[in-house]
Each structure stands twice: as C-alpha cells, then as structure tokens.
PDB file of C-alpha atoms in Angstrom:
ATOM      1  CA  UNK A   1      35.564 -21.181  30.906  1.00  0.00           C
ATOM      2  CA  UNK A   2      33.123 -23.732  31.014  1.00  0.00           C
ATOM      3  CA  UNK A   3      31.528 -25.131  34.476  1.00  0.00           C
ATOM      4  CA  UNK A   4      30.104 -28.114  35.710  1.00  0.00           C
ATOM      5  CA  UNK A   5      28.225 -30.217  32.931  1.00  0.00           C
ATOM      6  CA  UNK A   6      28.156 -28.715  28.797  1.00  0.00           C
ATOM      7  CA  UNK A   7      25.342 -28.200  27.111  1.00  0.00           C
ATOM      8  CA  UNK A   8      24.529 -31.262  25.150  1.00  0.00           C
ATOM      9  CA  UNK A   9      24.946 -32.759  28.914  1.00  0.00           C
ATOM     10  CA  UNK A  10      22.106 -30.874  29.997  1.00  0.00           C
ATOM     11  CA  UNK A  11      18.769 -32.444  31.334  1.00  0.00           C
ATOM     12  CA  UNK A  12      16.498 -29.495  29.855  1.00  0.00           C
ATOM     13  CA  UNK A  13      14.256 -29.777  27.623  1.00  0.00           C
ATOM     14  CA  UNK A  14      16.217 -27.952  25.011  1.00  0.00           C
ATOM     15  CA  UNK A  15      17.410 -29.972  21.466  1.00  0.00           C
ATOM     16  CA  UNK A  16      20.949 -30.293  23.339  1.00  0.00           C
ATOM     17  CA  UNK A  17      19.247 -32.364  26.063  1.00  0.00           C
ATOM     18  CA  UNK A  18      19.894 -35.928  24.667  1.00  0.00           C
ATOM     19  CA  UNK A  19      23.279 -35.275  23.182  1.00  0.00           C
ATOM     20  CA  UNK A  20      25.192 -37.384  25.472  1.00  0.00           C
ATOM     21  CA  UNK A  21      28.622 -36.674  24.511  1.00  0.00           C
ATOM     22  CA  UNK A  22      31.510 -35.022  26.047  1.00  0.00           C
ATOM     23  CA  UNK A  23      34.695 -33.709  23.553  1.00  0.00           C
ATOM     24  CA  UNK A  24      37.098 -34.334  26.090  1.00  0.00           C
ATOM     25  CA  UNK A  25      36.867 -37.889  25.613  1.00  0.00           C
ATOM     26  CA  UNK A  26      36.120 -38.981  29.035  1.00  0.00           C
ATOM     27  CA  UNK A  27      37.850 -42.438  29.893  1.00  0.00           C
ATOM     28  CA  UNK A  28      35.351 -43.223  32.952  1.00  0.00           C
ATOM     29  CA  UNK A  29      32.665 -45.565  32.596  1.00  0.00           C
ATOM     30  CA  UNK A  30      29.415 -44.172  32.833  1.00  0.00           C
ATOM     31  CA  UNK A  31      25.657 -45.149  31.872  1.00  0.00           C
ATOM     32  CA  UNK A  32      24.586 -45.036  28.991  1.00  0.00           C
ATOM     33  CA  UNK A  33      20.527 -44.174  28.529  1.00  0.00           C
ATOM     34  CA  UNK A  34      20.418 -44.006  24.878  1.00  0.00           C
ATOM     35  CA  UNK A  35      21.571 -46.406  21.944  1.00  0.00           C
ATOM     36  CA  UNK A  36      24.818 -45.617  20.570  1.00  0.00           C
ATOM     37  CA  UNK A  37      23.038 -45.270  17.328  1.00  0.00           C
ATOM     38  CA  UNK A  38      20.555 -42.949  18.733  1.00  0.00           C
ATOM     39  CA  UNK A  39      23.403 -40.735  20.220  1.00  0.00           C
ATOM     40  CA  UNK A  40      25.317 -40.899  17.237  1.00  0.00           C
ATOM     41  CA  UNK A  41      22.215 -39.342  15.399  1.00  0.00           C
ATOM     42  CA  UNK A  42      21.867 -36.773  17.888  1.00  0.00           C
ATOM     43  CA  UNK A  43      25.617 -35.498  17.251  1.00  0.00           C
ATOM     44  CA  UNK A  44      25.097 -35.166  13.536  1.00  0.00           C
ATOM     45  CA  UNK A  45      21.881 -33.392  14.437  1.00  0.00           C
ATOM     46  CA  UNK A  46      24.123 -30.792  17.155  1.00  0.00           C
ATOM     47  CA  UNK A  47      26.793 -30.031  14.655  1.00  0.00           C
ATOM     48  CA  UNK A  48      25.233 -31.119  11.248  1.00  0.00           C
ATOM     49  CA  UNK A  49      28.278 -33.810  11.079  1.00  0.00           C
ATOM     50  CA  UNK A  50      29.494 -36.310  12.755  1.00  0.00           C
ATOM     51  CA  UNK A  51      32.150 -36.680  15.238  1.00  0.00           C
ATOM     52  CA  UNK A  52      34.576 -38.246  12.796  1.00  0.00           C
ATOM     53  CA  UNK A  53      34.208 -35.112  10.598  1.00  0.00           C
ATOM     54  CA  UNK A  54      34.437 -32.782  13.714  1.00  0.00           C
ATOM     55  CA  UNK A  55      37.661 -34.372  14.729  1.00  0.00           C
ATOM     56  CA  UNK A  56      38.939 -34.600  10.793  1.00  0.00           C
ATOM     57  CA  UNK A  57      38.247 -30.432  11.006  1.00  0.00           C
ATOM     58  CA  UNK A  58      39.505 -29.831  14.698  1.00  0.00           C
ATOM     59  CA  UNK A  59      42.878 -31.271  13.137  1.00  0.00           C
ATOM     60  CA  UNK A  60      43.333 -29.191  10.440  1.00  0.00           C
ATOM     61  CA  UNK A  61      42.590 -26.156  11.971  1.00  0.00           C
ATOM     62  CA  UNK A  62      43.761 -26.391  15.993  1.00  0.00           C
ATOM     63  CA  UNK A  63      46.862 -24.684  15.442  1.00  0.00           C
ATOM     64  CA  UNK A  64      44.757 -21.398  14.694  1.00  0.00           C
ATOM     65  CA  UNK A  65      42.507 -22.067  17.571  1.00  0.00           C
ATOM     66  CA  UNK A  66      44.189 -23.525  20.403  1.00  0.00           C
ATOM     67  CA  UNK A  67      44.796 -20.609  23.260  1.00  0.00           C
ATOM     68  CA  UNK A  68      48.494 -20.714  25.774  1.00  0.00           C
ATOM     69  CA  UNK A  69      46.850 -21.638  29.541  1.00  0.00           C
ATOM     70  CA  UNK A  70      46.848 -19.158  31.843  1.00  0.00           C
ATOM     71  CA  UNK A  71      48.127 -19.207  35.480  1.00  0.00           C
ATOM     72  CA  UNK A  72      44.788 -17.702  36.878  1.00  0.00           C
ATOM     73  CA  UNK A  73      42.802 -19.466  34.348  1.00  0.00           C
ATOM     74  CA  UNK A  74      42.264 -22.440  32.043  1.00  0.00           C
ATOM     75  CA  UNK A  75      42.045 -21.121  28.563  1.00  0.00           C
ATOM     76  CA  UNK A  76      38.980 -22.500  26.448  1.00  0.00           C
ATOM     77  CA  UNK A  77      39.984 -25.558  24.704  1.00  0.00           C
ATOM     78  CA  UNK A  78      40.211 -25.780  21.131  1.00  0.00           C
ATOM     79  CA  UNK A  79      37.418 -28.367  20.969  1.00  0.00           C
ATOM     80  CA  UNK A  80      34.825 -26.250  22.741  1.00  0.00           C
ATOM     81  CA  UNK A  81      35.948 -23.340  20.576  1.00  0.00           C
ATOM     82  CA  UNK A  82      35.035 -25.657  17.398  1.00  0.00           C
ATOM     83  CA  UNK A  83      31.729 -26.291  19.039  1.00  0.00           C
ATOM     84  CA  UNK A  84      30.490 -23.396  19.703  1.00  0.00           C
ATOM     85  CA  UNK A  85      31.476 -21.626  16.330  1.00  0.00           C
ATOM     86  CA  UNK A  86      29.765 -25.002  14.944  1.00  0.00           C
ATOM     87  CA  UNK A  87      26.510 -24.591  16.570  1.00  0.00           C
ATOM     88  CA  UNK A  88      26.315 -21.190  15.463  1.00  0.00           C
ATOM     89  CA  UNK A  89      26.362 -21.928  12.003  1.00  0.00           C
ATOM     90  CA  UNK A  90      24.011 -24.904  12.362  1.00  0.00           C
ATOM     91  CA  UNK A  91      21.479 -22.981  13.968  1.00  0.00           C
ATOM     92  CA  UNK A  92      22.432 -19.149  13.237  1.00  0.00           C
ATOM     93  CA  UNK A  93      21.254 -18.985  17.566  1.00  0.00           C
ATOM     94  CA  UNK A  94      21.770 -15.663  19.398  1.00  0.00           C
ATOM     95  CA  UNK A  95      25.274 -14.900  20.876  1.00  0.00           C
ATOM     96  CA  UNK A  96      23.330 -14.471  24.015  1.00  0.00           C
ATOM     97  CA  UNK A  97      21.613 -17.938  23.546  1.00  0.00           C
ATOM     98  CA  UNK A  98      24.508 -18.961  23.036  1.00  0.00           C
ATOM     99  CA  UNK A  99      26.245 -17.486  25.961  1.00  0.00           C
ATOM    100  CA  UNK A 100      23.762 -19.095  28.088  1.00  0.00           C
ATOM    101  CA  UNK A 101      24.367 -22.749  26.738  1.00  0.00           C
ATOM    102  CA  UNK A 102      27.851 -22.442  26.829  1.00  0.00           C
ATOM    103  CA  UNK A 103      28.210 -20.573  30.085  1.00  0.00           C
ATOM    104  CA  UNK A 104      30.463 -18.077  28.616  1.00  0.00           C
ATOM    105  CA  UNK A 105      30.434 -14.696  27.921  1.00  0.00           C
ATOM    106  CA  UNK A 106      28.189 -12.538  24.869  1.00  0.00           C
ATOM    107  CA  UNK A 107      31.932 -10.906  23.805  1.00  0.00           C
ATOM    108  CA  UNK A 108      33.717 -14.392  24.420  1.00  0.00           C
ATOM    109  CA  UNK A 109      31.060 -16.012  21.722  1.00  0.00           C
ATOM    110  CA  UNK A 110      31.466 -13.363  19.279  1.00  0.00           C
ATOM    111  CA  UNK A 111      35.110 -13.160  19.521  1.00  0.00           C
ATOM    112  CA  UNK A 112      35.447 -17.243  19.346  1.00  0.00           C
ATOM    113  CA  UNK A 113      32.990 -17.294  16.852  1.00  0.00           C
ATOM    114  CA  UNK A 114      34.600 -14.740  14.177  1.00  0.00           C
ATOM    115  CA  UNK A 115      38.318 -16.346  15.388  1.00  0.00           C
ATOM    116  CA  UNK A 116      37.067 -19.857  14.072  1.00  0.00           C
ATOM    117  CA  UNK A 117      35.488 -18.724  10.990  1.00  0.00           C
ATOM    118  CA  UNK A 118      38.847 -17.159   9.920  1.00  0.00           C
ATOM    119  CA  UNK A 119      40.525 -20.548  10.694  1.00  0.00           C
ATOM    120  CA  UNK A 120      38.465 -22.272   8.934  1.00  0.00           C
ATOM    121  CA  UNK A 121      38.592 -19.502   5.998  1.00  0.00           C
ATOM    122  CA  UNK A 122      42.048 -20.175   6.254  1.00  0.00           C
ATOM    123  CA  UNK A 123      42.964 -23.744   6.221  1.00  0.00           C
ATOM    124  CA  UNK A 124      39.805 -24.545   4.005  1.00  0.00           C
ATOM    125  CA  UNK A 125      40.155 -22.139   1.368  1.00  0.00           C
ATOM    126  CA  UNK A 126      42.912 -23.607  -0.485  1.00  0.00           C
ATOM    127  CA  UNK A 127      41.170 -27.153  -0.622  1.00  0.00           C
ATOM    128  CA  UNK A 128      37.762 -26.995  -0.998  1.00  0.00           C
ATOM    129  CA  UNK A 129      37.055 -23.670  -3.085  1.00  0.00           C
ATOM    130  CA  UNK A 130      40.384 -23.199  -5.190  1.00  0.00           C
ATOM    131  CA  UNK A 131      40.807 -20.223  -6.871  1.00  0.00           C
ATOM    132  CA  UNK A 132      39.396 -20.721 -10.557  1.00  0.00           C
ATOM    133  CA  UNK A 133      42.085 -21.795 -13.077  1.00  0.00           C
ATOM    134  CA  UNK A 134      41.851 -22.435 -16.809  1.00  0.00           C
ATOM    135  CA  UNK A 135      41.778 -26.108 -16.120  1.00  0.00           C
ATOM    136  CA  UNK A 136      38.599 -26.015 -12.985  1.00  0.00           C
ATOM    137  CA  UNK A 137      36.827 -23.321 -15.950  1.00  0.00           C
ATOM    138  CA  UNK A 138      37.212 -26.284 -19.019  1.00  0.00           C
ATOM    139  CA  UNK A 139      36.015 -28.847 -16.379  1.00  0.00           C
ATOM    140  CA  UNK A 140      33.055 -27.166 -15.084  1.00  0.00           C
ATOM    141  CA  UNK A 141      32.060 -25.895 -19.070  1.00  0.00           C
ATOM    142  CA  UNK A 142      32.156 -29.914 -20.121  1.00  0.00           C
ATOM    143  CA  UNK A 143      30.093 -30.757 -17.083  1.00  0.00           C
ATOM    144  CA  UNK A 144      27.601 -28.320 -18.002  1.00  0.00           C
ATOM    145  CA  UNK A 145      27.500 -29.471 -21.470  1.00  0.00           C
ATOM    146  CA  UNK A 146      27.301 -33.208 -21.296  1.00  0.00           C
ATOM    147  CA  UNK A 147      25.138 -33.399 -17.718  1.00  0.00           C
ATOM    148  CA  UNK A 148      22.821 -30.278 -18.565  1.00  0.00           C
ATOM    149  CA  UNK A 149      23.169 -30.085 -22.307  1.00  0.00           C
ATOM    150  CA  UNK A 150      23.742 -26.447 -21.770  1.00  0.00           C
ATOM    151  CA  UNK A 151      26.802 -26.153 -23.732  1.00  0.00           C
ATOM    152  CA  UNK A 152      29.454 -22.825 -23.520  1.00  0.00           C
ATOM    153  CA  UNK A 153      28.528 -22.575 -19.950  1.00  0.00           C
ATOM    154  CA  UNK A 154      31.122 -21.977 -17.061  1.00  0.00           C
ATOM    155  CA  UNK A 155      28.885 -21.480 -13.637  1.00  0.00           C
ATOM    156  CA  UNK A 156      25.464 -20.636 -12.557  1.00  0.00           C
ATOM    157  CA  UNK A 157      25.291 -17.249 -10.442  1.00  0.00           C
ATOM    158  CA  UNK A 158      22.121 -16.613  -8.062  1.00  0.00           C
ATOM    159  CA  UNK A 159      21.681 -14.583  -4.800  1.00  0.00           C
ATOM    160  CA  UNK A 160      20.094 -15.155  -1.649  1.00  0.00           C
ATOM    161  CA  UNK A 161      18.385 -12.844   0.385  1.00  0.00           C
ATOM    162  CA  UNK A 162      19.596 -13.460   4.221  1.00  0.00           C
ATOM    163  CA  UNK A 163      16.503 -11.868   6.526  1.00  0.00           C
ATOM    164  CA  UNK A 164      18.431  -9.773   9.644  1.00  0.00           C
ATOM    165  CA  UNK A 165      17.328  -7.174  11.984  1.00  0.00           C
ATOM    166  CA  UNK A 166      17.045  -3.843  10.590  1.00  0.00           C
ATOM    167  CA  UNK A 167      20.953  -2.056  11.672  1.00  0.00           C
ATOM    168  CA  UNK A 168      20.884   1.077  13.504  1.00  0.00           C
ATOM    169  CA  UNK A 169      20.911   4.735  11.512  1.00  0.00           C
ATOM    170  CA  UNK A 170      21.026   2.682   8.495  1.00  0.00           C
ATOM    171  CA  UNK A 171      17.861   3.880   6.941  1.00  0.00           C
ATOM    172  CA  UNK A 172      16.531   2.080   4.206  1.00  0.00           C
ATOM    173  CA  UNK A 173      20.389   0.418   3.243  1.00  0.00           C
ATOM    174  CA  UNK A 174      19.333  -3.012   4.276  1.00  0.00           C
ATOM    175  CA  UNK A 175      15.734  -2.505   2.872  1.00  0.00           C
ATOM    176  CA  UNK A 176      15.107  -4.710  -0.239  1.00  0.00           C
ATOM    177  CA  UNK A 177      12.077  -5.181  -2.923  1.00  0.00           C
ATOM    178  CA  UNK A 178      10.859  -7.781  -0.793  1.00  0.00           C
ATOM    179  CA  UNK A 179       9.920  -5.345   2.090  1.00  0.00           C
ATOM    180  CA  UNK A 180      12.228  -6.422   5.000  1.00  0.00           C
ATOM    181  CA  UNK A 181      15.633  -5.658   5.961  1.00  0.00           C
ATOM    182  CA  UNK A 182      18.025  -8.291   4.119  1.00  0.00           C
ATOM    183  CA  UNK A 183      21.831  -8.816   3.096  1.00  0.00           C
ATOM    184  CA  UNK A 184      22.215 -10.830  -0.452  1.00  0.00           C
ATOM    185  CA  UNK A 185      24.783 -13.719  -0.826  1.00  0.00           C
ATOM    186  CA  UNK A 186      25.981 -14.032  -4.050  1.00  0.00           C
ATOM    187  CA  UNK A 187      27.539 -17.438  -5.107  1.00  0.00           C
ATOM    188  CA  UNK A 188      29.023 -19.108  -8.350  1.00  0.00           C
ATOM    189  CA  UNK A 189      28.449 -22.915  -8.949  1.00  0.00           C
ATOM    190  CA  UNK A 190      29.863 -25.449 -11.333  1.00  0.00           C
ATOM    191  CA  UNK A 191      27.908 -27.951 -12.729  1.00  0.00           C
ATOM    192  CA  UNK A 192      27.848 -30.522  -9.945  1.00  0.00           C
ATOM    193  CA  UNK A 193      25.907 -27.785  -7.994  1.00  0.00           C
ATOM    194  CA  UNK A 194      29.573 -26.729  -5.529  1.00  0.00           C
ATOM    195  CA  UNK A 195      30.847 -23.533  -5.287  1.00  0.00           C
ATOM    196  CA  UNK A 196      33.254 -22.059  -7.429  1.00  0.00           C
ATOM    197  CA  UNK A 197      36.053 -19.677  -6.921  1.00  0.00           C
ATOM    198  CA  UNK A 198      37.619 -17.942  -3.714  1.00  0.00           C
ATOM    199  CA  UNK A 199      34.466 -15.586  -2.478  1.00  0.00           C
ATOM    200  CA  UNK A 200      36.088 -13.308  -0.609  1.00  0.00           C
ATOM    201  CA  UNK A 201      32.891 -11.347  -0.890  1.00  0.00           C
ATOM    202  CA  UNK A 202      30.525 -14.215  -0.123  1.00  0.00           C
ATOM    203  CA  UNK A 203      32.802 -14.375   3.233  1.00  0.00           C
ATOM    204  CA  UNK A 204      33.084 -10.498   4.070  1.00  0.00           C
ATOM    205  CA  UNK A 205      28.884 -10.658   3.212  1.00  0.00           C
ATOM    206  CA  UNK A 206      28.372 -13.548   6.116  1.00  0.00           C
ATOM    207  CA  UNK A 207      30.797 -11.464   8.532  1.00  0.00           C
ATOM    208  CA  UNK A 208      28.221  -8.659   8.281  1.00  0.00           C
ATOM    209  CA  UNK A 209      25.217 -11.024   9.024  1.00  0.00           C
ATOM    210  CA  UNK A 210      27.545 -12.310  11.928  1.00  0.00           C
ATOM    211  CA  UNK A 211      27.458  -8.954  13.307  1.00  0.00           C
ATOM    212  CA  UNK A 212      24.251  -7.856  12.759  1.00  0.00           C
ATOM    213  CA  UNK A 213      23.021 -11.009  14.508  1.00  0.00           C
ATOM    214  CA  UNK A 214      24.549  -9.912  17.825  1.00  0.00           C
ATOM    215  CA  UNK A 215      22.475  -7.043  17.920  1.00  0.00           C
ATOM    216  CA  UNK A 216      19.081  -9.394  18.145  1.00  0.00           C
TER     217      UNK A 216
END
C-alpha cells in the first residue's frame, strides 16, 4: 500500500518530480506551480498517454484489476495498479526501481505487473489485434498493392532483438550473432504499418523479458 505522497508527487530530482497529478482525483484546492499545459505534457511523458486515454483503459479493464479491501489492510487500488504496470512498459525500469517509487514491494510489482498485462491481453485482444480473417487478409493485400505497389502481398514479418541480462545456467541459449544475450520479437504488419493477428507468441516472448528483467 502506498504512503504519504506518490511518486510523480515527489520533490526529487527524478523525471516523476514535476508530474503533479494525483489518480484519486483529489477535490481539495491546492497550488498549482506549473501550467496546466505543462502538467498535462508531463503526464503523457509518465505514461506515454494522456489521462483521458488512461481513464478510457482503466475502464475497460478494472473489473480484472480491482482487489476486495481487506479488514487489516487497504488493497491497492485499481488505478495505482494501472500505473505502475504503465510505467513499466514506458520505461522497461527495474522491479526494484520500481519498488522504490512506488513504495511497494519487489514481489508486489512483479505480481501487479504480469496481473495487468493479462488484463490488458484480455480485454484488448479482441479489439485491437483480431484474429486474421479472410476479409482483414483481402484488406491488408489491397493496401499493400495500391499504397506500396507491392501487389500479392498480405503482411510484412521482421524480428527484433530485445538486449536482457544473460539468465542463469542458460549457457549460450540467449546468445545471438550479434554477441550479447537477446530474446527476438517476431511481429506481422499490414500495410498501414499495425500489427496483425493474435500473437500469442509475441506475448509469451515479452513475458520472458518480463522475467528476466527482475533478475537485473
């Protein structure tokens, strides 16, 4: 559970220093030291959208995420779960940096973390990356052909190399051509450069950096 002020609260240094916001939509009136424009650009920069996105998302997948409070203990809202999953992916940070920004626990991180990724897995899935019918094939071939002029072309298909931390007793598994320990994400596109298909692979792939980044 969170304590005292959250991290974009915070009067360090750090990049969460002038994100004056608080999720919990605090009613009181308060000073404000930066421009409502400024702080508006200093969400997007936190979470990589802005807060209308972040509470568009938190609605579709709070059911998943929410937690029943506890007599001894308030549970970890849904909004702060959403957060710190969100910051994670923005910045790919440490659990433990995380931990300490947060003020919550290495295992609590990880667990929220991997929790909110299958949410939004979940409730995502189905609308933004369909699986591939005959229909989303013939659209994506006449995109190709009259944007591109590459013509009997479906998708593009490329990997990405994804630099971790060499795993324990894994030898040279992990090791690739390039000479450092990597994991390779393989995606489809369509012609308007978005991803194609349900990747259960691409998912199970980013899991496995997930868990290799606790470790660092």
């Amino acid at each position: 559970m969170l304590s005292g002020r959250l991290p974009w609260e915070s009067d360090s240094s750090d990049d969460e220093a002038l994100l004056l916001f608080s999720l919990n939509n605090n009613n009181k009136q308060k000073r404000k030291w930066v421009h409502e424009v400024n702080m508006e650009r200093k969400k997007f920069e936190y979470f990589r959208m802005g807060m209308k996105q972040f509470d568009q998302l938190l609605s579709i997948i709070k059911k998943d995420i929410e937690k029943k409070e506890l007599n001894l203990r308030e549970s970890i809202t849904a909004e702060e779960r959403l957060a710190v999953c969100l910051r994670f992916l923005a910045t790919g940070n440490s659990f433990r940096s995380l931990a300490f920004n947060y003020r919550m626990g290495r295992s609590t991180i990880s667990n929220i973390v991997e929790e909110v990724c299958e949410a939004l897995w979940k409730n995502l899935q189905p609308i933004v990356m369909p699986d591939p019918n005959e229909e989303i094939w013939r659209a994506s071939e006449k995109v190709f052909k009259e944007k591109w002029n590459f013509p009997h072309c479906v998708a593009a298909i490329d990997g990405k190399h994804v630099r971790v931390k060499a795993p324990a007793h894994k030898g040279s598994e992990f090791f690739n051509y390039k000479k450092y320990h990597s994991v390779v994400l393989l995606a489809l596109v369509d012609g308007n450069k978005m991803l194609l298909g349900n990747m259960e692979e691409l998912v199970m792939q980013v899991c496995i950096v997930t868990a290799l980044l606790e470790n660092v």
